[in-house]
């Protein structure tokens, strides 16, 4: 099986869906954020605070390009599509965009304190979602709408797409 990549905005459910999907496919699961934290031995929050976003994006690129082509479900950070090298790398692979509306994302993340971009009050996150949408669509082989959908149903839907 070729690896499956999940992309989407923060709070779109990539990690939760990814973990369940991997379980159903009996394959391994990788979360690029967890991988970065492990390699750098720091939380994402610490990396952003100590080294800045640019350093984080460089680590993210390394993890993506070293990710296994086969046998994995790989959940990516919401900003992975910001770099054109990453978009080029993802194109043509089994990429699923988990699409969530602004209101779903906002309700899920309103109390979140661990995502530096979400915490950054100088950034308009709703606008960021709109800007990124184009980039998610650019790399996606499939788009899965996740609003008001239970994880299990999302996973069922992805599995049916994979069997087509
Ligand atoms: C980011 C999303 C985060 C994480 C980092 C930056 C972003 O991942 O990679 O905080 O730029 O949207 P999640 O999408 O898993 O929250």
mmCIF file of C-alpha atoms and ligand atoms in Angstrom:
data_model
loop_
_atom_site.group_PDB
_atom_site.id
_atom_site.type_symbol
_atom_site.label_atom_id
_atom_site.label_comp_id
_atom_site.label_asym_id
_atom_site.label_seq_id
_atom_site.Cartn_x
_atom_site.Cartn_y
_atom_site.Cartn_z
ATOM 1 C CA UNK A 1 0.000 0.000 0.000
ATOM 2 C CA UNK A 2 1.230 3.479 -0.865
ATOM 3 C CA UNK A 3 1.331 5.776 2.161
ATOM 4 C CA UNK A 4 -1.695 7.989 2.760
ATOM 5 C CA UNK A 5 -1.111 11.634 3.685
ATOM 6 C CA UNK A 6 -3.699 13.662 5.584
ATOM 7 C CA UNK A 7 -3.632 17.426 5.130
ATOM 8 C CA UNK A 8 -5.898 20.143 6.472
ATOM 9 C CA UNK A 9 -6.083 23.125 8.756
ATOM 10 C CA UNK A 10 -5.314 22.958 12.500
ATOM 11 C CA UNK A 11 -8.216 21.288 14.255
ATOM 12 C CA UNK A 12 -9.523 19.465 11.193
ATOM 13 C CA UNK A 13 -8.994 16.090 12.899
ATOM 14 C CA UNK A 14 -5.940 14.816 10.994
ATOM 15 C CA UNK A 15 -4.300 13.106 13.967
ATOM 16 C CA UNK A 16 -7.479 11.515 15.338
ATOM 17 C CA UNK A 17 -8.625 10.341 11.906
ATOM 18 C CA UNK A 18 -5.093 9.265 10.959
ATOM 19 C CA UNK A 19 -4.651 7.104 14.021
ATOM 20 C CA UNK A 20 -8.009 5.346 13.465
ATOM 21 C CA UNK A 21 -7.404 4.953 9.761
ATOM 22 C CA UNK A 22 -4.019 3.338 10.401
ATOM 23 C CA UNK A 23 -5.639 0.969 12.895
ATOM 24 C CA UNK A 24 -8.305 -0.057 10.383
ATOM 25 C CA UNK A 25 -5.654 -0.600 7.698
ATOM 26 C CA UNK A 26 -3.377 -2.394 10.181
ATOM 27 C CA UNK A 27 -0.522 -0.130 9.235
ATOM 28 C CA UNK A 28 1.798 2.276 11.004
ATOM 29 C CA UNK A 29 0.901 5.875 11.798
ATOM 30 C CA UNK A 30 3.151 8.938 11.721
ATOM 31 C CA UNK A 31 2.279 12.454 12.836
ATOM 32 C CA UNK A 32 4.820 14.914 11.410
ATOM 33 C CA UNK A 33 4.452 17.230 14.441
ATOM 34 C CA UNK A 34 5.154 14.375 16.875
ATOM 35 C CA UNK A 35 8.101 13.312 14.731
ATOM 36 C CA UNK A 36 9.567 16.847 14.802
ATOM 37 C CA UNK A 37 9.122 17.055 18.577
ATOM 38 C CA UNK A 38 10.856 13.711 18.977
ATOM 39 C CA UNK A 39 13.810 14.551 16.734
ATOM 40 C CA UNK A 40 14.303 18.033 18.201
ATOM 41 C CA UNK A 41 13.464 16.899 21.732
ATOM 42 C CA UNK A 42 11.308 20.024 22.129
ATOM 43 C CA UNK A 43 7.617 20.803 21.873
ATOM 44 C CA UNK A 44 6.345 22.661 18.810
ATOM 45 C CA UNK A 45 5.625 25.569 21.102
ATOM 46 C CA UNK A 46 9.257 25.624 22.291
ATOM 47 C CA UNK A 47 10.602 25.383 18.746
ATOM 48 C CA UNK A 48 8.506 28.386 17.646
ATOM 49 C CA UNK A 49 9.497 30.361 20.761
ATOM 50 C CA UNK A 50 13.250 29.566 20.652
ATOM 51 C CA UNK A 51 13.947 29.237 16.934
ATOM 52 C CA UNK A 52 10.994 30.756 15.096
ATOM 53 C CA UNK A 53 8.625 29.553 12.405
ATOM 54 C CA UNK A 54 11.276 29.350 9.696
ATOM 55 C CA UNK A 55 13.284 26.784 11.652
ATOM 56 C CA UNK A 56 10.112 24.809 12.314
ATOM 57 C CA UNK A 57 9.266 24.812 8.588
ATOM 58 C CA UNK A 58 12.744 23.502 7.782
ATOM 59 C CA UNK A 59 12.284 20.608 10.236
ATOM 60 C CA UNK A 60 8.846 19.965 8.788
ATOM 61 C CA UNK A 61 10.260 19.697 5.269
ATOM 62 C CA UNK A 62 12.927 17.215 6.437
ATOM 63 C CA UNK A 63 10.360 15.003 8.157
ATOM 64 C CA UNK A 64 8.039 15.070 5.145
ATOM 65 C CA UNK A 65 10.693 14.208 2.628
ATOM 66 C CA UNK A 66 12.067 11.405 4.832
ATOM 67 C CA UNK A 67 8.593 9.911 5.383
ATOM 68 C CA UNK A 68 8.047 6.376 4.075
ATOM 69 C CA UNK A 69 6.393 6.045 0.638
ATOM 70 C CA UNK A 70 4.785 2.769 1.596
ATOM 71 C CA UNK A 71 2.709 1.296 4.376
ATOM 72 C CA UNK A 72 1.933 4.346 6.498
ATOM 73 C CA UNK A 73 -0.793 6.797 7.309
ATOM 74 C CA UNK A 74 0.892 10.172 7.754
ATOM 75 C CA UNK A 75 -0.818 13.083 9.412
ATOM 76 C CA UNK A 76 0.798 16.439 8.578
ATOM 77 C CA UNK A 77 0.881 19.830 10.294
ATOM 78 C CA UNK A 78 -1.692 22.357 9.061
ATOM 79 C CA UNK A 79 0.987 24.584 7.545
ATOM 80 C CA UNK A 80 2.827 21.882 5.607
ATOM 81 C CA UNK A 81 1.349 23.193 2.344
ATOM 82 C CA UNK A 82 2.833 26.666 2.923
ATOM 83 C CA UNK A 83 6.115 25.687 1.305
ATOM 84 C CA UNK A 84 6.001 25.084 -2.414
ATOM 85 C CA UNK A 85 8.636 22.319 -2.122
ATOM 86 C CA UNK A 86 6.253 20.440 0.163
ATOM 87 C CA UNK A 87 3.347 20.954 -2.216
ATOM 88 C CA UNK A 88 5.417 19.643 -5.116
ATOM 89 C CA UNK A 89 6.478 16.674 -3.006
ATOM 90 C CA UNK A 90 2.902 15.834 -2.041
ATOM 91 C CA UNK A 91 1.410 16.147 -5.516
ATOM 92 C CA UNK A 92 0.569 12.808 -7.090
ATOM 93 C CA UNK A 93 0.703 10.998 -3.743
ATOM 94 C CA UNK A 94 -2.374 9.665 -1.947
ATOM 95 C CA UNK A 95 -3.221 12.947 -0.249
ATOM 96 C CA UNK A 96 -6.539 13.454 1.522
ATOM 97 C CA UNK A 97 -7.682 16.930 2.456
ATOM 98 C CA UNK A 98 -9.807 16.842 5.592
ATOM 99 C CA UNK A 99 -11.926 19.890 5.003
ATOM 100 C CA UNK A 100 -13.526 21.637 7.969
ATOM 101 C CA UNK A 101 -15.383 24.936 8.082
ATOM 102 C CA UNK A 102 -14.154 27.943 10.018
ATOM 103 C CA UNK A 103 -16.898 27.551 12.637
ATOM 104 C CA UNK A 104 -15.987 23.888 13.279
ATOM 105 C CA UNK A 105 -12.302 24.780 13.595
ATOM 106 C CA UNK A 106 -12.986 27.761 15.808
ATOM 107 C CA UNK A 107 -15.151 25.741 18.206
ATOM 108 C CA UNK A 108 -12.614 22.949 18.409
ATOM 109 C CA UNK A 109 -9.629 25.198 19.031
ATOM 110 C CA UNK A 110 -10.977 28.159 20.973
ATOM 111 C CA UNK A 111 -9.331 26.963 24.210
ATOM 112 C CA UNK A 112 -6.185 25.553 22.603
ATOM 113 C CA UNK A 113 -2.903 26.877 23.973
ATOM 114 C CA UNK A 114 -0.402 24.637 22.232
ATOM 115 C CA UNK A 115 -0.525 25.877 18.673
ATOM 116 C CA UNK A 116 1.709 28.926 18.179
ATOM 117 C CA UNK A 117 -0.002 30.063 14.972
ATOM 118 C CA UNK A 118 -3.423 29.793 16.602
ATOM 119 C CA UNK A 119 -2.131 31.763 19.585
ATOM 120 C CA UNK A 120 -0.669 34.525 17.434
ATOM 121 C CA UNK A 121 -3.095 37.423 17.732
ATOM 122 C CA UNK A 122 -1.454 39.342 14.915
ATOM 123 C CA UNK A 123 -2.709 36.734 12.459
ATOM 124 C CA UNK A 124 -6.237 36.494 11.110
ATOM 125 C CA UNK A 125 -6.829 32.737 11.278
ATOM 126 C CA UNK A 126 -10.058 32.772 9.320
ATOM 127 C CA UNK A 127 -8.254 34.512 6.469
ATOM 128 C CA UNK A 128 -5.381 32.062 6.815
ATOM 129 C CA UNK A 129 -7.823 29.184 6.346
ATOM 130 C CA UNK A 130 -9.125 30.809 3.157
ATOM 131 C CA UNK A 131 -5.595 31.367 1.861
ATOM 132 C CA UNK A 132 -4.526 27.833 2.663
ATOM 133 C CA UNK A 133 -7.645 26.231 1.194
ATOM 134 C CA UNK A 134 -6.286 26.759 -2.320
ATOM 135 C CA UNK A 135 -3.032 25.075 -1.344
ATOM 136 C CA UNK A 136 -4.746 22.064 0.272
ATOM 137 C CA UNK A 137 -6.800 21.654 -2.890
ATOM 138 C CA UNK A 138 -3.670 21.949 -5.021
ATOM 139 C CA UNK A 139 -2.145 18.823 -3.433
ATOM 140 C CA UNK A 140 -5.268 16.807 -2.625
ATOM 141 C CA UNK A 141 -6.177 13.662 -4.515
ATOM 142 C CA UNK A 142 -9.367 13.446 -2.443
ATOM 143 C CA UNK A 143 -11.350 15.980 -0.419
ATOM 144 C CA UNK A 144 -13.321 14.744 2.582
ATOM 145 C CA UNK A 145 -15.790 17.093 4.263
ATOM 146 C CA UNK A 146 -15.615 16.537 8.008
ATOM 147 C CA UNK A 147 -18.135 18.988 9.495
ATOM 148 C CA UNK A 148 -20.553 17.217 11.839
ATOM 149 C CA UNK A 149 -19.008 13.845 10.928
ATOM 150 C CA UNK A 150 -17.893 11.312 13.539
ATOM 151 C CA UNK A 151 -14.326 10.027 13.225
ATOM 152 C CA UNK A 152 -15.554 6.536 12.427
ATOM 153 C CA UNK A 153 -17.689 7.781 9.535
ATOM 154 C CA UNK A 154 -14.802 9.816 8.157
ATOM 155 C CA UNK A 155 -12.571 6.752 8.291
ATOM 156 C CA UNK A 156 -15.276 4.623 6.598
ATOM 157 C CA UNK A 157 -15.527 7.211 3.867
ATOM 158 C CA UNK A 158 -11.758 7.323 3.325
ATOM 159 C CA UNK A 159 -11.621 3.524 3.161
ATOM 160 C CA UNK A 160 -14.366 3.491 0.547
ATOM 161 C CA UNK A 161 -12.420 6.048 -1.516
ATOM 162 C CA UNK A 162 -9.283 3.905 -1.247
ATOM 163 C CA UNK A 163 -11.190 0.849 -2.523
ATOM 164 C CA UNK A 164 -12.639 2.586 -5.577
HETATM 165 C C1 LIG B 1 0.667 24.622 12.243
HETATM 166 C C2 LIG B 1 -0.127 23.548 12.589
HETATM 167 C C3 LIG B 1 0.249 22.601 13.647
HETATM 168 C C4 LIG B 1 1.771 22.557 13.832
HETATM 169 C C5 LIG B 1 2.324 23.939 14.023
HETATM 170 C C6 LIG B 1 2.004 24.857 12.848
HETATM 171 C C7 LIG B 1 0.180 25.547 11.194
HETATM 172 O O1 LIG B 1 -0.231 21.304 13.339
HETATM 173 O O2 LIG B 1 2.378 21.946 12.735
HETATM 174 O O3 LIG B 1 1.783 24.444 15.216
HETATM 175 O O4 LIG B 1 0.969 26.325 10.641
HETATM 176 O O5 LIG B 1 -1.034 25.497 10.888
HETATM 177 P P1 LIG B 1 -1.788 20.865 13.450
HETATM 178 O O6 LIG B 1 -2.406 21.147 12.119
HETATM 179 O O7 LIG B 1 -1.713 19.403 13.723
HETATM 180 O O8 LIG B 1 -2.394 21.641 14.550
#
